[in-house]
CSV table of C-alpha atoms in Angstrom, one decimal:
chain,number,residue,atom,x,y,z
A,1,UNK,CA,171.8,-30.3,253.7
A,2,UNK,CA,172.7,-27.0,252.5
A,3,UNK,CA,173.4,-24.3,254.5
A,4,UNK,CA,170.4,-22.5,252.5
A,5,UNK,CA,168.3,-25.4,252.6
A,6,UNK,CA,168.9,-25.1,256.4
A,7,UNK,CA,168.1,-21.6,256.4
A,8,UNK,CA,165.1,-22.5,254.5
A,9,UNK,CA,163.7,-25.2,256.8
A,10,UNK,CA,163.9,-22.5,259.9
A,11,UNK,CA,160.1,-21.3,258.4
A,12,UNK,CA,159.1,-24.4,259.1
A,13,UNK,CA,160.2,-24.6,262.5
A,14,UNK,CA,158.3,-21.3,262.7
A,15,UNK,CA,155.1,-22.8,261.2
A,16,UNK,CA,155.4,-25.7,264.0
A,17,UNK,CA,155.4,-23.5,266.5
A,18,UNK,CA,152.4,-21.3,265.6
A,19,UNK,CA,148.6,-22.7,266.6
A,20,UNK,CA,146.8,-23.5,263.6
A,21,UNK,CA,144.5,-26.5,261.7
A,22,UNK,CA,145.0,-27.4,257.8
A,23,UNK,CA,142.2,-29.1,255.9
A,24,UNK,CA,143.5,-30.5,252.5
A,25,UNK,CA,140.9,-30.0,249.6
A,26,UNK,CA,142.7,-30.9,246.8
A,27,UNK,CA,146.2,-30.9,246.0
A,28,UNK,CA,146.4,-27.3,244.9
A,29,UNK,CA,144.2,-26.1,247.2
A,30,UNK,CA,144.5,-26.0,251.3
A,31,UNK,CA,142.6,-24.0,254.0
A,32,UNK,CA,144.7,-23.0,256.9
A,33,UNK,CA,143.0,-21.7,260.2
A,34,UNK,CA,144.5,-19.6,262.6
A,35,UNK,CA,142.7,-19.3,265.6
A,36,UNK,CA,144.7,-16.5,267.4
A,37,UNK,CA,144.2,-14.0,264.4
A,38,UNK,CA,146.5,-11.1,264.2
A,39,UNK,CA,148.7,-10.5,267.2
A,40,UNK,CA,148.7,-6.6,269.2
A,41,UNK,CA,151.9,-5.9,267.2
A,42,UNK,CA,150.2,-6.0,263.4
A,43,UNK,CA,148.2,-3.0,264.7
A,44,UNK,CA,149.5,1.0,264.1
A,45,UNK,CA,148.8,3.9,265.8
A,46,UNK,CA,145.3,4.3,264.6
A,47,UNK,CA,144.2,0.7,265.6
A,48,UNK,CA,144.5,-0.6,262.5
A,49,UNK,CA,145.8,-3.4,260.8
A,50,UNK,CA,149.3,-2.5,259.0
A,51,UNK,CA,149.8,-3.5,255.2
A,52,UNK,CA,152.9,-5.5,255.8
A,53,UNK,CA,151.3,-7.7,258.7
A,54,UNK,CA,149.0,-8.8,255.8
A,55,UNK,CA,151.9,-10.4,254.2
A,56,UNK,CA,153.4,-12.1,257.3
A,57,UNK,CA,149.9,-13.5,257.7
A,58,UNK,CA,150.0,-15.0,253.8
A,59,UNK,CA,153.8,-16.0,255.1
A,60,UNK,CA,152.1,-18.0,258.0
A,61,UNK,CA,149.9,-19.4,255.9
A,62,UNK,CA,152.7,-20.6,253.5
A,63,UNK,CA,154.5,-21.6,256.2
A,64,UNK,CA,151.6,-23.6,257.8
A,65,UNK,CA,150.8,-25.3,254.3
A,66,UNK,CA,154.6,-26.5,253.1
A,67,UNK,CA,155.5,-27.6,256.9
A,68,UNK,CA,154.8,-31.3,256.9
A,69,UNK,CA,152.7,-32.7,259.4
A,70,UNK,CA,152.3,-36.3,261.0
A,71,UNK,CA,151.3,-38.8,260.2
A,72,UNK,CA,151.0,-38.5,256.6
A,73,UNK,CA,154.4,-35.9,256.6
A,74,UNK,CA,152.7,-34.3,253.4
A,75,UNK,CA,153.7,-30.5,252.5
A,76,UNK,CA,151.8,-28.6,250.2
A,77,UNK,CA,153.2,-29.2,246.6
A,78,UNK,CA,155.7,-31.0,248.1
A,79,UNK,CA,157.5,-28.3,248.5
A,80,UNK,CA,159.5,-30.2,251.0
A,81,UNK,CA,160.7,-32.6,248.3
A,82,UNK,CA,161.6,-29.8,245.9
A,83,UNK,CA,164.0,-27.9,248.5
A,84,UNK,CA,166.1,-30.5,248.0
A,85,UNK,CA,167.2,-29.3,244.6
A,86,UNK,CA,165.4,-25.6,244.3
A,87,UNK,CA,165.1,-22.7,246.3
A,88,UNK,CA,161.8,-21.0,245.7
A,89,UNK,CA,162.1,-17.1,246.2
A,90,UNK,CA,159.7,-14.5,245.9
A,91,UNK,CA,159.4,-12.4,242.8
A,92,UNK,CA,156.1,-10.2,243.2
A,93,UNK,CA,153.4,-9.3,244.9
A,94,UNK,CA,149.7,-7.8,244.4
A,95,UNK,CA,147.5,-7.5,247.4
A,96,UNK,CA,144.0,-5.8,247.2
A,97,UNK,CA,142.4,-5.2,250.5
A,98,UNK,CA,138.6,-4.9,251.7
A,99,UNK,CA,137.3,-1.6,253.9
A,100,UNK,CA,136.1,-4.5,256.0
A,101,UNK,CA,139.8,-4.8,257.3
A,102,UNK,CA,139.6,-1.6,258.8
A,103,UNK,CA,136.5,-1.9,260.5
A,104,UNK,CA,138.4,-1.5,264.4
A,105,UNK,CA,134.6,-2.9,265.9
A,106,UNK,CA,135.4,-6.0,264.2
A,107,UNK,CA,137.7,-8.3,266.2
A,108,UNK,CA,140.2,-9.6,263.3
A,109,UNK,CA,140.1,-13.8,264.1
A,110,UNK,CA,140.1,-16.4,263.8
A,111,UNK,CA,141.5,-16.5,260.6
A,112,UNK,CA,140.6,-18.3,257.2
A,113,UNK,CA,143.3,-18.8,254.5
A,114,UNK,CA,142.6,-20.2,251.5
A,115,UNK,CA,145.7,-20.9,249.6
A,116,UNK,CA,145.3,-22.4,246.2
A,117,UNK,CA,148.1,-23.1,243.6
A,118,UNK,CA,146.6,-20.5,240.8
A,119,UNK,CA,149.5,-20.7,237.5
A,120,UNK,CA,152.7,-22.3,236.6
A,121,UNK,CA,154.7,-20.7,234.1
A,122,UNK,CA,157.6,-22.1,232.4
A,123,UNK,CA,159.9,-21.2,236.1
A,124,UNK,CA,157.5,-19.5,237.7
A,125,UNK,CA,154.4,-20.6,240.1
A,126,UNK,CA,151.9,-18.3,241.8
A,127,UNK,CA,149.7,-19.0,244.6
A,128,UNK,CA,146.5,-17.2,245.5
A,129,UNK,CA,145.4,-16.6,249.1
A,130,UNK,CA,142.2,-15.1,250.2
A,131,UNK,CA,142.1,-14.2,253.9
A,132,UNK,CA,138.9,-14.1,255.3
A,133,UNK,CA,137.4,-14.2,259.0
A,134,UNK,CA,135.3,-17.9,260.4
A,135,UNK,CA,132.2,-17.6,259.9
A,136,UNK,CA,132.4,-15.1,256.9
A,137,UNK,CA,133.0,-15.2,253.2
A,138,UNK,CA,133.8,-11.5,252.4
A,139,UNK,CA,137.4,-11.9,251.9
A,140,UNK,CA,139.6,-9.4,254.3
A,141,UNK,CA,141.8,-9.5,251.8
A,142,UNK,CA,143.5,-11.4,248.3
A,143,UNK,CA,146.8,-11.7,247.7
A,144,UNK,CA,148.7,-13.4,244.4
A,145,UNK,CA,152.2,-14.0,244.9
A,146,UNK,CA,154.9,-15.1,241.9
A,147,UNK,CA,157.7,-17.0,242.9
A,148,UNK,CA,160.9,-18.6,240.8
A,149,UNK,CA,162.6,-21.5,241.4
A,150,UNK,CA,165.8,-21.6,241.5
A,151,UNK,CA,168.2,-25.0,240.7
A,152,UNK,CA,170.6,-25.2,244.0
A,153,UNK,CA,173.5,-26.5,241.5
A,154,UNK,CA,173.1,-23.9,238.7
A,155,UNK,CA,172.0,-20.9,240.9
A,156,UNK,CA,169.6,-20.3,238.1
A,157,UNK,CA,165.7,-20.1,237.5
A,158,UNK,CA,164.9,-23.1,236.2
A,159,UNK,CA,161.9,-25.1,235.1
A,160,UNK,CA,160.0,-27.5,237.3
A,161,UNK,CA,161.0,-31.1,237.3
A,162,UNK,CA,159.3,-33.1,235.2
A,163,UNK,CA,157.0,-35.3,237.7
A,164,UNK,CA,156.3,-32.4,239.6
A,165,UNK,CA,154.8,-30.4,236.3
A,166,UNK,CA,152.3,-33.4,235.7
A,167,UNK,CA,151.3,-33.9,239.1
A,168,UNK,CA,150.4,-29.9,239.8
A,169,UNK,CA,150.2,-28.0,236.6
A,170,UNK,CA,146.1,-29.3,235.4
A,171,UNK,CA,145.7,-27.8,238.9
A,172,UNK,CA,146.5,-24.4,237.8
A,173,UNK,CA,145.2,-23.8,234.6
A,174,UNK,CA,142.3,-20.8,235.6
A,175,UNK,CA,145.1,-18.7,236.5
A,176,UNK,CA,147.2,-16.3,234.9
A,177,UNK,CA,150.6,-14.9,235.3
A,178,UNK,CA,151.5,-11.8,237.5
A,179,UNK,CA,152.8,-9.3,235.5
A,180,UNK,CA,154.0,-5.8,237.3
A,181,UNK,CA,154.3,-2.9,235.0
A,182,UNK,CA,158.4,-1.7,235.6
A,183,UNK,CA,158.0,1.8,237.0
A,184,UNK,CA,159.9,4.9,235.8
A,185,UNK,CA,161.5,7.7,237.4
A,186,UNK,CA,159.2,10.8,236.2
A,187,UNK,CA,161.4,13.9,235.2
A,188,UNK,CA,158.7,16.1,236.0
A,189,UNK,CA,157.7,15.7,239.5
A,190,UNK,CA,159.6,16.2,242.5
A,191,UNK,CA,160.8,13.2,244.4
A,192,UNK,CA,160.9,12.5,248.1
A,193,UNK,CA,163.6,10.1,249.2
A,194,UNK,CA,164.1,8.4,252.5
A,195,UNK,CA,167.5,6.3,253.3
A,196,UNK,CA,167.8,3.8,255.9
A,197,UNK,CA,170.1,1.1,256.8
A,198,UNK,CA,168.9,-2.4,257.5
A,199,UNK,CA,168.3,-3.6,260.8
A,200,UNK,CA,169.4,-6.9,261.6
A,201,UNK,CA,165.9,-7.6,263.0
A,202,UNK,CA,164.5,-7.3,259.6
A,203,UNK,CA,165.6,-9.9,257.9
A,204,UNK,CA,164.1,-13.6,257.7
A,205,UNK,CA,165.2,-17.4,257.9
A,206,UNK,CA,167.5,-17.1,254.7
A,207,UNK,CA,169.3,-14.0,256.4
A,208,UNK,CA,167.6,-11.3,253.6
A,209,UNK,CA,165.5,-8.9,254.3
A,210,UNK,CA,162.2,-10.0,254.7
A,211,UNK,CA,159.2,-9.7,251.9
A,212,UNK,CA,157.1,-8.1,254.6
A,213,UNK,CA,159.4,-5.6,255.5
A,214,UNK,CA,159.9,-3.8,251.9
A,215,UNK,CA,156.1,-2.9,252.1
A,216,UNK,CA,156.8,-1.5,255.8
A,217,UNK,CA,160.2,0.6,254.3
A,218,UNK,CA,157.5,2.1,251.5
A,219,UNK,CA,155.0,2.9,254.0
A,220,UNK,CA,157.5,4.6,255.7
A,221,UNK,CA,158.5,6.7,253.4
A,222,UNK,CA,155.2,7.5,252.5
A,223,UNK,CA,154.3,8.9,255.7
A,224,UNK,CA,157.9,10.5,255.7
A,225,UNK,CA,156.2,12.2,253.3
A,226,UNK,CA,153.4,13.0,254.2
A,227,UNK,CA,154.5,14.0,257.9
A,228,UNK,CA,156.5,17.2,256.4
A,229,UNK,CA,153.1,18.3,255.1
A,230,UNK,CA,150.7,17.7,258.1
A,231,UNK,CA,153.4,18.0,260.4
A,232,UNK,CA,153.9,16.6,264.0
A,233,UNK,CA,150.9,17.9,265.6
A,234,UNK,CA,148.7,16.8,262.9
A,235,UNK,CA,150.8,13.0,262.6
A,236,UNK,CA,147.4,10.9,262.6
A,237,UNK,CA,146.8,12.5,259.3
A,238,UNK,CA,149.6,10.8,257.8
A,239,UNK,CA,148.4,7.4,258.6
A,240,UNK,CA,146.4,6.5,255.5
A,241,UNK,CA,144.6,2.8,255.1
A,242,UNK,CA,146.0,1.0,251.6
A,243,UNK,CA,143.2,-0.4,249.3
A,244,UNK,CA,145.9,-2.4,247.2
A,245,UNK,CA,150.0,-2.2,246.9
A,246,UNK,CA,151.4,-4.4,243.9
A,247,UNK,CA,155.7,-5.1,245.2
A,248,UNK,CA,158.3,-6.1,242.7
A,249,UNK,CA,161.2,-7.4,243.9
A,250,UNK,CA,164.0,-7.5,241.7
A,251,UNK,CA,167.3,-7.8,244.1
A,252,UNK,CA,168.4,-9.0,247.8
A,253,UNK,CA,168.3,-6.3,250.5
A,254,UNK,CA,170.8,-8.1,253.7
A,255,UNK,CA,171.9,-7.0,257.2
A,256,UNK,CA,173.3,-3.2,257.4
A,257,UNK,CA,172.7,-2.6,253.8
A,258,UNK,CA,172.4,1.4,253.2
A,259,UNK,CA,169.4,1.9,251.1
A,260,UNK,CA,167.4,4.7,249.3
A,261,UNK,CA,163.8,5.4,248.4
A,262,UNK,CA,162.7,7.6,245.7
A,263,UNK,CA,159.1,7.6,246.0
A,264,UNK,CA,156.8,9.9,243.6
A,265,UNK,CA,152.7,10.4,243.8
A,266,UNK,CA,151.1,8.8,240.1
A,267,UNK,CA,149.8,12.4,237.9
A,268,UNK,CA,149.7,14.5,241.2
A,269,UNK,CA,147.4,11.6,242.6
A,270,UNK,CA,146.5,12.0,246.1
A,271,UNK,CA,146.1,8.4,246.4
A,272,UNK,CA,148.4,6.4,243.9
A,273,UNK,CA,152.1,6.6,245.0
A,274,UNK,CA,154.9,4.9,243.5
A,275,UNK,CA,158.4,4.0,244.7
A,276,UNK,CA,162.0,2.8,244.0
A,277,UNK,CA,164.0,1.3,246.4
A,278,UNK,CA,167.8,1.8,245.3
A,279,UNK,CA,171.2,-0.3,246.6
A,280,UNK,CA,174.1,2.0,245.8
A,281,UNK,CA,173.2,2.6,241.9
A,282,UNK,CA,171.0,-0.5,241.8
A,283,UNK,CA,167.0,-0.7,241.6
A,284,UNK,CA,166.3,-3.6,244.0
A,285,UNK,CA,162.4,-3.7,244.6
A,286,UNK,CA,159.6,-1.3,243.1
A,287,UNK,CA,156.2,-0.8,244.6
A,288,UNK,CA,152.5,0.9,244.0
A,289,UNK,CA,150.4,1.9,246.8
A,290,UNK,CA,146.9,2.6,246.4
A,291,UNK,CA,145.1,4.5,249.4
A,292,UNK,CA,141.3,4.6,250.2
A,293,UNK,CA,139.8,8.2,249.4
């Protein structure tokens, strides 16, 4: 094995270890349920639930639906037989996200995941989840996510194999690609920037910085921002609840990497705000908030 493919198979040690129950409705389509919901720590200082935690909830459920499970040993399309010769990384990101999430009288679990394979592209698959609490069917939230895979000889995108395609891709076709609008720099607005260096604690099993945690560095600055103008005695002002954030994500971040944000509100928008996360000269990720009014 790899050393990456070993790095790789640490999220499924992670999924084995966390309590939940799959149900397989089709091949493209499984429903994970998480009975503990989210933890104390995905909460913020006004009690509720923080944007990134969302994605380390979709993670879970990714994780939970790829980690093969006795006695059949099947992973979710079989993903487990395609690390052998891909790695599959993470490209982009949209996430829209219901008022209902916010509600703080509603306890948040058990969970629902619905996680359907929603488009194949010529080296590109995305998967749909729609998190949702038992009992309920208003969604919590809906995230697409676009990955590549990657060939482990070549180190280069690469197409699906062949069986694969005909075993998964009729399972797709309703979906469409996700396509992220590249963002640039305004010359007429004044930028904020914050710059951070990585913390070894946010990085994940392939020793990058985690998916989650570029949303959490954009939030950040964000309230960076918005901190200078409330200021400290007026902090739970600066704590706005996202209704969607789209995340490109276009190079690694690693381990005591020095990294700047430029981050810019959209035509003086109080709630669209974009940002550029930089590595020396380098775009590496882009993102779009959007905030509730």
């Amino acid at each position: 094995m790899s050393s990456r493919s070993a790095l790789a198979s640490n999220f499924s040690r992670i999924a084995s270890q966390v309590l939940f129950s799959k149900q397989i409705i089709s091949p493209y389509n499984y429903i994970i349920r998480l009975p503990g919901g989210f933890c104390y720590e995905a909460y913020n200082a006004q009690a509720c639930v923080n944007p990134w935690s969302l994605l380390r909830m979709v993670e879970c459920g990714r994780g939970a639906c790829f980690n093969p499970i006795p006695p059949d040993c099947h992973s979710f399309l079989d993903v487990a037989e395609m690390y052998k010769n891909y790695f599959i990384f993470i490209a982009s990101t949209s996430t829209t996200i219901s008022p209902k999430l916010y509600n703080v009288s509603t306890v948040k679990g058990p969970l629902i995941l619905d996680v359907k394979l929603d488009y194949v592209g010529t080296k590109t698959i995305k998967m749909k989840t729609v998190m949702h609490l038992e009992g309920t069917d208003e969604p919590l939230c809906e995230n697409n996510t676009q990955s590549v895979l990657v060939d482990n000889s070549t180190r280069k995108p690469s197409a699906p194999p062949d069986w694969w395609i005909q075993k998964y891709s009729l399972g797709s076709n309703n979906g469409t690609p996700l396509k992220l609008e590249p963002l640039q720099l305004p010359k007429d607005t004044k930028l904020s920037e914050y710059a951070f260096t990585v913390a070894a604690t946010d990085v994940d099993s392939y020793l990058h910085v985690n998916w989650s945690n570029f949303v959490k560095y954009f939030y950040n600055t964000f309230l960076n921002f918005e901190l200078k103008k409330v200021g400290r005695d007026h902090a739970s002002l600066a704590f706005r609840n996202l209704k969607s954030f789209d995340v490109a994500y276009i190079k690694e971040a690693n381990i005591d990497d020095n990294l700047v944000i430029k981050h810019w509100p959209v035509d003086k928008s109080e709630h669209i705000h974009n940002f550029q996360m930089f590595k020396k000269s380098q775009v590496i990720s882009e993102c779009k908030f959007e905030f509730f009014p």
